[in-house]
């Protein structure tokens, strides 16, 4: 059964904005009213609601090749709309729709598919029945795929090295990035490539369904392909040529993430009662959409403390590096965002908690609070699993003199873990161009953001106030915000659309001497981290 939530006054005729999230495991819809309050949500889970596709976690894994059936997404979209219809959702109230998609995944439209999208859709039939033969390959590689190491090496070689690829495209070559995925398809299945007239990202694919035509790829999600120049916001011909021939025409144009790309196709007007004036705002990737959903501002960092930890950083002047990703900012195309993933998040925190022989987070907090900021100069680096940022593994402890030691006393160990994790985040954010300023805020989300002792360390290490917020569905919410913003971006700033929304909760403020302690300590952390890095 689909999950749904409906606000009692959903049947009103007041204007609505719709955000769709085509994520790895489900498609979700969130509708907002004019004050951006959520009035409706519904979701279709791929494994649960579409068992005929036999996906596990929304995908098929074959070694390091990971794909999803493209037509499953089409069918899920049909089901979602039918679900909304049977809930009595009034599609006619929608002024605009936008969406987000799992990043990097790609869809290969077959020659002739544009014609079907534009002219051939019959409102009496489902999209699935009419489009399931419109793909040059039935399987879309997704972000979990890691089978393109050879293609990554080739791209870096042809473009003059990893740092050069990062300088141009915002990231060094990554296996899951779409250019390398396309290169693999071209190399291994040239018939698929030759028979393909357009390549969409998952995001622009979703927009194309609504538009009844190929939607442009947006700047932010386009930054996750290793193909777009993040400064000129154009395809980089050298990168395209390194991946496959005649690629530019298959990718089509690019657009700012909040731009209207057209109105919904007559199919949706006739079948579901959309207004013919309902605008489609460019869809973007789930991480950029989440930045919008969190209502990040210039100077902000958001830290999601989950199984692994993720950082979004708002940047004016990006400095692409060998770790992390720079994307064009989804709500201000002149600015940028950085995305940093740290694999050793909560699992590492849980492991240290167990190692020091305690059972509860209360005891963990008590140990943390029994030590002083700066930990007497002791620094720990805990990469129990091979870390992504940086690429390194192992437990490393250094005393105040910089000497490697095997163990720390229990409370020192706990503080070393928490300070080490947050100094890593600060150092890598700074590496990409982040600069702590007087108005900087840290927005903390995820499981560990409930722990005030941990948040105090976060505030001290970043020397900025920490706020917390609920973000169960920041991607679909961000997409719905973009739907609204796309109608008014010419006269308003993105931040203005959220003016009536509840303020964030202040959770921790930095101690007066935080900068004095952590600026030099973070510099020391940086040097020590370098000394434990395994070169890729
Ligand atoms: C980002 O680079 C990723 O690969 C993931 O966060 C996907 O976007 C998840 F959908």
Coordinates of C-alpha atoms and ligand atoms in Angstrom, one line a residue:
X1 CA 0.0 0.0 0.0
X2 CA 1.1 3.5 -0.7
X3 CA 1.8 5.7 2.3
X4 CA -0.2 8.9 2.3
X5 CA -1.0 11.8 4.5
X6 CA -3.7 14.2 3.7
X7 CA -4.5 17.5 5.4
X8 CA -8.3 18.0 6.0
X9 CA -8.5 21.1 3.8
X10 CA -6.8 19.4 0.9
X11 CA -10.0 19.6 -1.2
X12 CA -9.9 23.4 -1.2
X13 CA -9.3 25.2 -4.4
X14 CA -6.4 27.3 -3.1
X15 CA -3.1 27.3 -5.1
X16 CA -0.8 24.4 -4.6
X17 CA 2.8 23.6 -5.5
X18 CA 4.0 20.0 -6.0
X19 CA 7.4 18.5 -5.3
X20 CA 8.2 15.0 -6.6
X21 CA 11.2 13.0 -5.5
X22 CA 12.4 10.2 -7.7
X23 CA 14.7 8.6 -5.1
X24 CA 16.4 5.3 -5.0
X25 CA 13.7 3.4 -3.2
X26 CA 10.5 5.3 -3.9
X27 CA 8.7 8.1 -5.6
X28 CA 7.3 10.7 -3.3
X29 CA 4.9 13.6 -3.8
X30 CA 4.6 16.6 -1.4
X31 CA 2.1 19.4 -2.0
X32 CA 2.4 22.8 -0.3
X33 CA 0.0 25.6 0.1
X34 CA 0.8 29.3 -0.5
X35 CA 2.4 29.6 2.9
X36 CA 4.6 26.5 2.0
X37 CA 2.8 24.4 4.6
X38 CA 2.6 20.7 3.7
X39 CA -1.0 19.8 2.8
X40 CA -0.5 16.4 1.2
X41 CA 2.0 13.7 0.7
X42 CA 2.0 10.3 -0.8
X43 CA 4.7 7.7 -1.9
X44 CA 5.1 4.6 -4.0
X45 CA 7.9 2.2 -2.8
X46 CA 9.5 0.3 -5.6
X47 CA 10.2 -3.0 -3.8
X48 CA 6.8 -2.9 -1.9
X49 CA 4.4 -1.6 -4.5
X50 CA 6.0 -2.9 -7.7
X51 CA 7.2 -6.4 -6.7
X52 CA 7.1 -7.5 -10.4
X53 CA 10.3 -5.7 -11.0
X54 CA 12.1 -7.7 -8.3
X55 CA 14.2 -4.9 -7.1
X56 CA 16.0 -4.9 -3.8
X57 CA 16.3 -1.4 -2.4
X58 CA 15.0 -0.1 -5.7
X59 CA 17.7 -1.6 -7.8
X60 CA 19.4 -4.7 -9.3
X61 CA 22.9 -5.4 -8.2
X62 CA 25.2 -7.5 -10.3
X63 CA 28.6 -7.3 -8.7
X64 CA 29.6 -3.7 -8.9
X65 CA 27.1 -3.0 -11.7
X66 CA 24.0 -1.5 -10.2
X67 CA 20.9 -0.6 -12.3
X68 CA 17.2 0.1 -12.0
X69 CA 14.5 -0.8 -14.5
X70 CA 13.6 2.6 -16.2
X71 CA 10.1 1.6 -16.9
X72 CA 9.6 0.8 -13.2
X73 CA 9.9 4.5 -12.5
X74 CA 7.3 5.3 -15.2
X75 CA 4.9 2.7 -13.7
X76 CA 5.5 4.1 -10.2
X77 CA 4.7 7.6 -11.4
X78 CA 1.4 6.3 -12.9
X79 CA 0.6 4.7 -9.6
X80 CA 1.5 7.8 -7.6
X81 CA -0.8 10.0 -9.7
X82 CA -3.6 7.4 -9.5
X83 CA -3.1 7.3 -5.7
X84 CA -3.4 11.1 -5.5
X85 CA -6.5 11.0 -7.7
X86 CA -8.2 8.4 -5.5
X87 CA -7.3 10.5 -2.5
X88 CA -9.3 13.3 -4.1
X89 CA -6.2 15.5 -4.7
X90 CA -7.3 18.4 -6.8
X91 CA -4.7 18.6 -9.6
X92 CA -6.4 21.7 -11.0
X93 CA -5.0 23.7 -8.1
X94 CA -1.4 23.1 -9.0
X95 CA 0.3 26.3 -10.2
X96 CA 3.7 24.5 -10.7
X97 CA 5.5 21.2 -10.2
X98 CA 9.2 20.5 -9.7
X99 CA 11.1 17.5 -8.6
X100 CA 14.3 15.9 -7.5
X101 CA 16.0 12.6 -8.5
X102 CA 18.7 10.4 -7.2
X103 CA 21.8 11.9 -8.6
X104 CA 24.0 10.5 -11.4
X105 CA 21.5 7.9 -12.7
X106 CA 20.9 8.0 -16.5
X107 CA 18.0 7.2 -18.8
X108 CA 18.6 6.3 -22.5
X109 CA 15.6 7.4 -24.7
X110 CA 15.3 5.4 -27.9
X111 CA 15.2 7.1 -31.3
X112 CA 11.6 8.2 -31.9
X113 CA 10.7 8.5 -28.2
X114 CA 10.5 12.3 -28.4
X115 CA 7.7 11.9 -31.0
X116 CA 5.8 9.6 -28.6
X117 CA 6.2 12.0 -25.7
X118 CA 5.2 15.0 -27.8
X119 CA 2.4 13.7 -29.9
X120 CA 1.6 10.1 -29.1
X121 CA 0.3 10.0 -25.6
X122 CA -3.3 8.9 -25.2
X123 CA -4.9 10.0 -22.0
X124 CA -7.0 6.9 -21.8
X125 CA -3.9 4.7 -21.2
X126 CA -1.1 4.7 -18.7
X127 CA 2.3 6.2 -19.3
X128 CA 3.8 2.8 -18.7
X129 CA 1.8 1.1 -21.4
X130 CA 2.8 3.8 -23.9
X131 CA 6.5 4.4 -22.9
X132 CA 7.9 1.1 -21.7
X133 CA 9.3 0.4 -25.1
X134 CA 10.8 3.9 -25.5
X135 CA 14.2 3.2 -24.0
X136 CA 17.3 2.1 -25.8
X137 CA 18.2 0.0 -22.8
X138 CA 15.6 -1.2 -20.2
X139 CA 18.1 -0.6 -17.4
X140 CA 19.4 2.7 -16.0
X141 CA 22.7 2.7 -14.2
X142 CA 22.3 4.4 -10.9
X143 CA 24.6 6.1 -8.3
X144 CA 25.4 2.9 -6.5
X145 CA 27.2 1.6 -9.6
X146 CA 31.0 1.4 -9.2
X147 CA 31.9 -0.5 -12.3
X148 CA 33.5 2.3 -14.3
X149 CA 37.0 2.6 -12.9
X150 CA 38.6 2.2 -16.3
X151 CA 36.5 5.0 -17.8
X152 CA 37.4 7.3 -14.8
X153 CA 41.1 6.6 -15.4
X154 CA 40.7 7.4 -19.1
X155 CA 38.9 10.6 -18.4
X156 CA 41.5 11.8 -15.9
X157 CA 44.3 10.9 -18.4
X158 CA 42.7 12.7 -21.3
X159 CA 42.0 15.8 -19.3
X160 CA 45.4 16.1 -17.8
X161 CA 44.9 14.6 -14.4
X162 CA 42.4 14.3 -11.6
X163 CA 42.8 17.8 -10.3
X164 CA 42.1 19.2 -13.8
X165 CA 38.9 17.2 -14.1
X166 CA 37.9 18.6 -10.8
X167 CA 38.8 22.2 -11.8
X168 CA 36.6 22.0 -14.8
X169 CA 33.7 19.7 -13.7
X170 CA 33.7 20.2 -10.0
X171 CA 34.8 16.7 -9.0
X172 CA 37.6 14.4 -10.0
X173 CA 36.3 11.4 -12.1
X174 CA 34.0 9.2 -10.0
X175 CA 32.6 5.8 -11.0
X176 CA 29.0 6.8 -10.4
X177 CA 29.2 10.1 -12.3
X178 CA 27.2 10.0 -15.5
X179 CA 29.9 10.7 -18.1
X180 CA 31.8 7.6 -17.0
X181 CA 28.6 5.6 -17.0
X182 CA 27.8 6.8 -20.6
X183 CA 31.4 6.0 -21.6
X184 CA 30.9 2.4 -20.4
X185 CA 27.6 2.0 -22.3
X186 CA 29.2 3.4 -25.4
X187 CA 32.1 1.0 -25.1
X188 CA 30.2 -2.1 -24.1
X189 CA 26.9 -1.7 -25.9
X190 CA 27.4 0.6 -28.8
X191 CA 24.0 -0.5 -30.3
X192 CA 22.3 1.0 -27.2
X193 CA 24.3 4.2 -27.6
X194 CA 23.7 4.5 -31.4
X195 CA 19.9 3.8 -30.9
X196 CA 19.7 6.5 -28.2
X197 CA 18.4 10.0 -29.2
X198 CA 18.5 11.6 -25.7
X199 CA 20.2 10.9 -22.4
X200 CA 18.4 12.2 -19.3
X201 CA 19.4 12.2 -15.7
X202 CA 16.8 10.7 -13.3
X203 CA 15.7 14.3 -12.5
X204 CA 15.3 15.5 -16.1
X205 CA 13.7 12.2 -17.0
X206 CA 11.0 12.9 -14.4
X207 CA 10.5 16.5 -15.8
X208 CA 10.3 15.0 -19.3
X209 CA 7.4 12.8 -18.4
X210 CA 5.4 15.8 -17.1
X211 CA 6.5 18.1 -19.9
X212 CA 5.7 15.6 -22.7
X213 CA 9.1 16.5 -24.3
X214 CA 12.7 16.2 -23.3
X215 CA 13.4 18.5 -20.4
X216 CA 16.8 20.1 -20.0
X217 CA 19.3 18.9 -17.5
X218 CA 19.7 21.5 -14.7
X219 CA 23.0 23.1 -13.7
X220 CA 23.1 21.5 -10.3
X221 CA 22.5 17.9 -11.2
X222 CA 24.5 18.5 -14.4
X223 CA 27.4 19.2 -12.1
X224 CA 27.4 15.5 -11.0
X225 CA 28.3 14.1 -14.5
X226 CA 32.0 15.0 -14.9
X227 CA 30.8 16.6 -18.2
X228 CA 29.8 20.2 -17.4
X229 CA 32.0 23.1 -16.9
X230 CA 30.8 24.4 -13.5
X231 CA 31.9 28.0 -14.3
X232 CA 30.6 28.5 -17.8
X233 CA 27.6 26.1 -17.1
X234 CA 28.2 24.6 -20.6
X235 CA 29.1 21.1 -21.6
X236 CA 32.9 20.7 -21.7
X237 CA 33.8 19.4 -25.2
X238 CA 36.9 17.7 -24.1
X239 CA 35.1 15.8 -21.4
X240 CA 32.3 14.9 -23.8
X241 CA 34.8 13.6 -26.4
X242 CA 36.6 11.5 -23.8
X243 CA 33.3 9.7 -23.0
X244 CA 31.5 9.1 -26.3
X245 CA 31.1 10.7 -29.8
X246 CA 28.2 13.0 -30.6
X247 CA 27.4 13.3 -27.0
X248 CA 26.4 16.9 -26.9
X249 CA 23.3 16.4 -29.0
X250 CA 22.3 13.4 -26.9
X251 CA 22.5 15.5 -23.7
X252 CA 20.6 18.5 -25.0
X253 CA 20.6 22.0 -23.4
X254 CA 21.3 22.9 -19.8
X255 CA 19.1 25.2 -17.6
X256 CA 19.2 26.9 -14.2
X257 CA 17.7 24.6 -11.6
X258 CA 14.7 26.9 -10.8
X259 CA 13.7 27.9 -14.3
X260 CA 10.4 27.0 -15.8
X261 CA 10.9 24.6 -18.7
X262 CA 7.3 24.6 -20.0
X263 CA 3.8 23.6 -19.0
X264 CA 2.5 20.1 -18.3
X265 CA 1.6 18.1 -21.3
X266 CA -2.1 17.7 -22.4
X267 CA -1.9 14.1 -21.2
X268 CA -2.0 15.3 -17.6
X269 CA -4.7 17.9 -18.3
X270 CA -7.0 15.3 -19.8
X271 CA -6.2 12.4 -17.5
X272 CA -5.8 14.0 -14.1
X273 CA -7.3 17.5 -14.5
X274 CA -4.1 19.6 -14.3
X275 CA -4.5 23.1 -15.4
X276 CA -3.0 23.6 -18.9
X277 CA -1.1 26.6 -17.3
X278 CA 0.6 24.5 -14.6
X279 CA 4.3 25.1 -15.0
X280 CA 7.0 22.5 -14.9
X281 CA 10.1 23.9 -13.1
X282 CA 13.4 22.2 -13.9
X283 CA 14.0 19.1 -11.8
X284 CA 17.3 18.7 -10.0
X285 CA 19.3 16.2 -8.0
X286 CA 18.3 15.0 -4.5
X287 CA 21.2 16.6 -2.8
X288 CA 20.7 20.1 -4.4
X289 CA 17.0 19.8 -3.7
X290 CA 17.7 19.0 -0.1
X291 CA 19.9 22.2 0.1
X292 CA 16.7 24.1 -1.0
X293 CA 14.6 22.0 1.4
X294 CA 16.9 23.0 4.3
X295 CA 16.7 26.6 3.2
X296 CA 20.4 27.0 3.4
X297 CA 21.8 30.5 3.0
X298 CA 25.1 32.0 2.1
X299 CA 27.7 31.1 4.7
X300 CA 25.7 28.1 6.0
X301 CA 26.8 24.5 6.4
X302 CA 24.4 21.6 6.9
X303 CA 25.7 18.5 8.7
X304 CA 23.6 15.4 8.5
X305 CA 24.7 13.0 11.2
X306 CA 23.5 9.6 10.1
X307 CA 25.0 6.2 9.3
X308 CA 27.4 8.1 7.3
X309 CA 27.7 11.9 7.7
X310 CA 27.0 14.3 4.9
X311 CA 27.9 18.0 4.6
X312 CA 26.3 20.6 2.3
X313 CA 28.3 23.9 2.2
X314 CA 27.1 27.1 0.5
X315 CA 30.0 28.5 -1.4
X316 CA 30.7 31.8 -3.2
X317 CA 34.1 30.9 -4.6
X318 CA 34.6 27.2 -5.0
X319 CA 38.0 25.5 -4.9
X320 CA 37.5 22.1 -6.5
X321 CA 39.7 19.5 -4.8
X322 CA 40.4 15.8 -5.0
X323 CA 37.9 15.1 -2.3
X324 CA 34.2 16.2 -2.3
X325 CA 32.1 17.6 -5.0
X326 CA 31.2 21.1 -6.2
X327 CA 27.8 21.6 -7.8
X328 CA 26.3 24.8 -9.1
X329 CA 24.0 26.1 -6.4
X330 CA 20.4 25.1 -7.1
X331 CA 18.8 28.3 -5.7
X332 CA 21.4 30.8 -6.9
X333 CA 23.1 29.9 -10.2
X334 CA 25.9 32.4 -9.5
X335 CA 26.9 30.5 -6.3
X336 CA 27.9 26.9 -5.6
X337 CA 27.4 24.2 -3.1
X338 CA 29.8 21.6 -1.9
X339 CA 28.8 18.0 -1.1
X340 CA 31.1 16.0 1.2
X341 CA 30.4 12.4 2.3
X342 CA 32.1 10.9 5.4
X343 CA 31.6 7.2 5.6
X344 CA 32.5 6.8 9.2
X345 CA 29.6 8.6 10.9
X346 CA 27.3 7.0 13.4
X347 CA 28.7 3.5 13.0
X348 CA 32.1 4.9 14.2
X349 CA 30.4 6.7 17.1
X350 CA 28.7 3.5 18.1
X351 CA 31.9 1.5 17.8
X352 CA 33.8 3.9 20.1
X353 CA 31.0 3.9 22.5
X354 CA 31.1 0.1 22.7
X355 CA 35.0 0.1 22.8
X356 CA 35.0 2.3 25.9
X357 CA 32.5 -0.1 27.5
X358 CA 29.4 2.1 27.8
X359 CA 25.9 1.3 26.7
X360 CA 24.0 4.6 26.4
X361 CA 24.5 8.0 24.7
X362 CA 23.9 9.6 28.1
X363 CA 27.1 8.0 29.4
X364 CA 28.9 8.9 26.2
X365 CA 27.8 12.5 26.6
X366 CA 29.0 12.5 30.3
X367 CA 32.4 11.2 29.3
X368 CA 32.6 13.9 26.5
X369 CA 31.6 16.6 28.9
X370 CA 34.2 15.5 31.5
X371 CA 37.0 16.5 29.1
X372 CA 37.9 20.0 27.9
X373 CA 37.7 21.5 24.4
X374 CA 40.9 20.7 22.6
X375 CA 41.3 17.4 24.5
X376 CA 44.7 18.5 25.9
X377 CA 46.2 18.4 22.4
X378 CA 45.3 14.7 21.8
X379 CA 43.9 14.0 18.3
X380 CA 42.2 10.9 17.0
X381 CA 41.3 9.7 13.5
X382 CA 38.9 6.8 13.3
X383 CA 38.4 5.3 9.9
X384 CA 37.1 1.9 10.8
X385 CA 35.7 1.5 7.3
X386 CA 37.7 2.8 4.4
X387 CA 36.9 6.5 4.5
X388 CA 35.7 8.4 1.4
X389 CA 36.9 11.8 2.7
X390 CA 39.8 11.3 2.7
X391 CA 40.5 7.9 1.1
X392 CA 42.1 6.3 4.1
X393 CA 41.6 3.5 6.7
X394 CA 42.6 2.7 10.3
X395 CA 42.6 4.1 13.8
X396 CA 45.3 6.7 14.5
X397 CA 45.9 8.4 17.8
X398 CA 48.4 11.3 18.4
X399 CA 49.3 12.8 21.7
X400 CA 49.9 16.5 22.3
X401 CA 53.5 16.2 21.1
X402 CA 52.4 14.6 17.8
X403 CA 53.6 11.2 18.8
X404 CA 51.5 8.2 17.7
X405 CA 50.1 6.3 20.6
X406 CA 48.1 3.1 20.7
X407 CA 45.4 3.9 23.2
X408 CA 43.8 6.9 24.9
X409 CA 42.1 7.0 28.3
X410 CA 38.3 6.4 27.9
X411 CA 37.1 10.0 28.1
X412 CA 40.0 11.3 25.9
X413 CA 39.0 8.6 23.4
X414 CA 35.4 9.8 23.2
X415 CA 36.4 13.4 22.8
X416 CA 39.1 12.6 20.3
X417 CA 36.5 10.8 18.1
X418 CA 33.9 13.6 18.2
X419 CA 36.5 16.4 17.8
X420 CA 38.3 14.4 15.0
X421 CA 35.0 13.9 13.1
X422 CA 34.1 17.5 13.2
X423 CA 37.6 18.9 12.5
X424 CA 37.6 16.6 9.4
X425 CA 34.4 18.2 8.3
X426 CA 35.7 21.7 8.9
X427 CA 39.1 21.1 7.2
X428 CA 37.5 19.5 4.1
X429 CA 34.9 22.2 3.8
X430 CA 37.6 24.8 4.0
X431 CA 39.6 22.9 1.4
X432 CA 36.7 23.4 -1.0
X433 CA 36.4 27.2 -0.3
X434 CA 34.3 27.4 2.9
X435 CA 35.2 30.3 5.1
X436 CA 33.7 30.7 8.6
X437 CA 32.1 34.1 8.7
X438 CA 30.3 36.2 11.3
X439 CA 26.9 35.1 10.0
X440 CA 27.8 31.4 9.4
X441 CA 25.4 28.9 10.8
X442 CA 25.6 25.1 11.1
X443 CA 22.3 23.2 10.6
X444 CA 22.5 19.8 12.1
X445 CA 20.1 17.0 11.1
X446 CA 20.0 13.2 11.5
X447 CA 20.1 10.9 14.5
X448 CA 23.1 12.3 16.4
X449 CA 21.7 15.8 16.1
X450 CA 19.6 15.0 19.2
X451 CA 22.7 14.8 21.4
X452 CA 23.4 18.3 22.8
X453 CA 26.9 17.4 24.1
X454 CA 27.9 16.4 20.5
X455 CA 26.3 19.6 19.1
X456 CA 28.4 21.7 21.5
X457 CA 31.6 20.3 20.1
X458 CA 30.2 20.9 16.6
X459 CA 29.5 24.6 17.5
X460 CA 33.0 25.0 19.0
X461 CA 34.9 23.4 16.1
X462 CA 33.1 25.5 13.5
X463 CA 32.9 28.5 15.9
X464 CA 29.3 29.1 14.7
X465 CA 25.9 28.6 16.3
X466 CA 24.3 25.2 15.6
X467 CA 20.6 24.9 14.8
X468 CA 18.6 21.7 14.5
X469 CA 15.6 21.0 12.2
X470 CA 13.4 18.1 11.2
X471 CA 14.2 17.0 7.7
X472 CA 12.5 13.8 7.0
X473 CA 11.8 14.7 3.4
X474 CA 14.1 17.6 2.6
X475 CA 14.5 16.5 -1.1
X476 CA 10.8 16.4 -1.9
X477 CA 10.2 19.5 0.2
X478 CA 13.0 21.3 -1.6
X479 CA 11.5 20.3 -4.9
X480 CA 8.2 21.8 -3.8
X481 CA 10.0 25.0 -2.7
X482 CA 11.6 25.1 -6.2
X483 CA 8.2 24.8 -7.7
X484 CA 7.1 27.9 -5.9
X485 CA 10.4 29.8 -6.4
X486 CA 10.4 29.0 -10.2
X487 CA 7.3 31.2 -10.6
X488 CA 8.8 34.2 -8.8
X489 CA 12.6 34.0 -9.1
X490 CA 12.7 37.1 -11.3
X491 CA 11.4 39.4 -8.5
X492 CA 12.4 37.5 -5.3
X493 CA 15.3 35.8 -3.7
X494 CA 14.9 32.2 -2.8
X495 CA 15.1 32.9 1.0
X496 CA 12.1 35.1 0.8
X497 CA 9.8 32.3 0.0
X498 CA 10.3 30.7 3.4
X499 CA 9.8 33.9 5.4
X500 CA 6.6 32.5 7.1
X501 CA 8.0 29.1 7.9
X502 CA 9.0 28.2 11.5
X503 CA 12.5 29.4 12.5
X504 CA 15.1 26.8 13.3
X505 CA 15.9 25.8 16.9
X506 CA 19.1 27.1 18.3
X507 CA 20.8 24.1 19.8
X508 CA 24.4 25.2 20.8
X509 CA 26.5 28.4 20.7
X510 CA 30.3 28.3 20.5
X511 CA 32.3 29.0 23.7
X512 CA 34.2 32.3 23.8
X513 CA 37.6 30.6 23.3
X514 CA 36.4 28.2 20.6
X515 CA 38.4 29.9 17.7
X516 CA 41.5 30.1 19.8
X517 CA 41.4 26.4 20.5
X518 CA 40.2 24.9 17.2
X519 CA 41.8 27.1 14.6
X520 CA 45.3 25.8 15.4
X521 CA 44.0 22.3 16.4
X522 CA 42.2 21.9 13.0
X523 CA 45.4 22.9 11.2
X524 CA 47.2 20.2 13.2
X525 CA 44.4 17.7 12.4
X526 CA 44.9 18.5 8.7
X527 CA 48.6 17.7 8.8
X528 CA 48.0 14.5 10.8
X529 CA 45.2 13.4 8.4
X530 CA 47.5 13.9 5.5
X531 CA 50.1 11.6 7.1
X532 CA 47.6 8.7 7.3
X533 CA 46.2 9.0 3.7
X534 CA 46.6 6.1 1.4
X535 CA 47.1 7.4 -2.1
X536 CA 44.4 6.5 -4.6
Ligands
LIG1 C1 25.5 11.9 -4.3 O1 26.7 12.1 -5.1 C2 25.1 10.5 -4.4 O2 25.6 9.7 -5.1 C3 23.9 10.1 -3.6 O3 23.7 11.0 -2.5 C4 22.6 10.1 -4.5 O4 22.3 11.3 -4.9 C5 21.5 9.4 -3.7 F1 20.4 9.5 -4.4

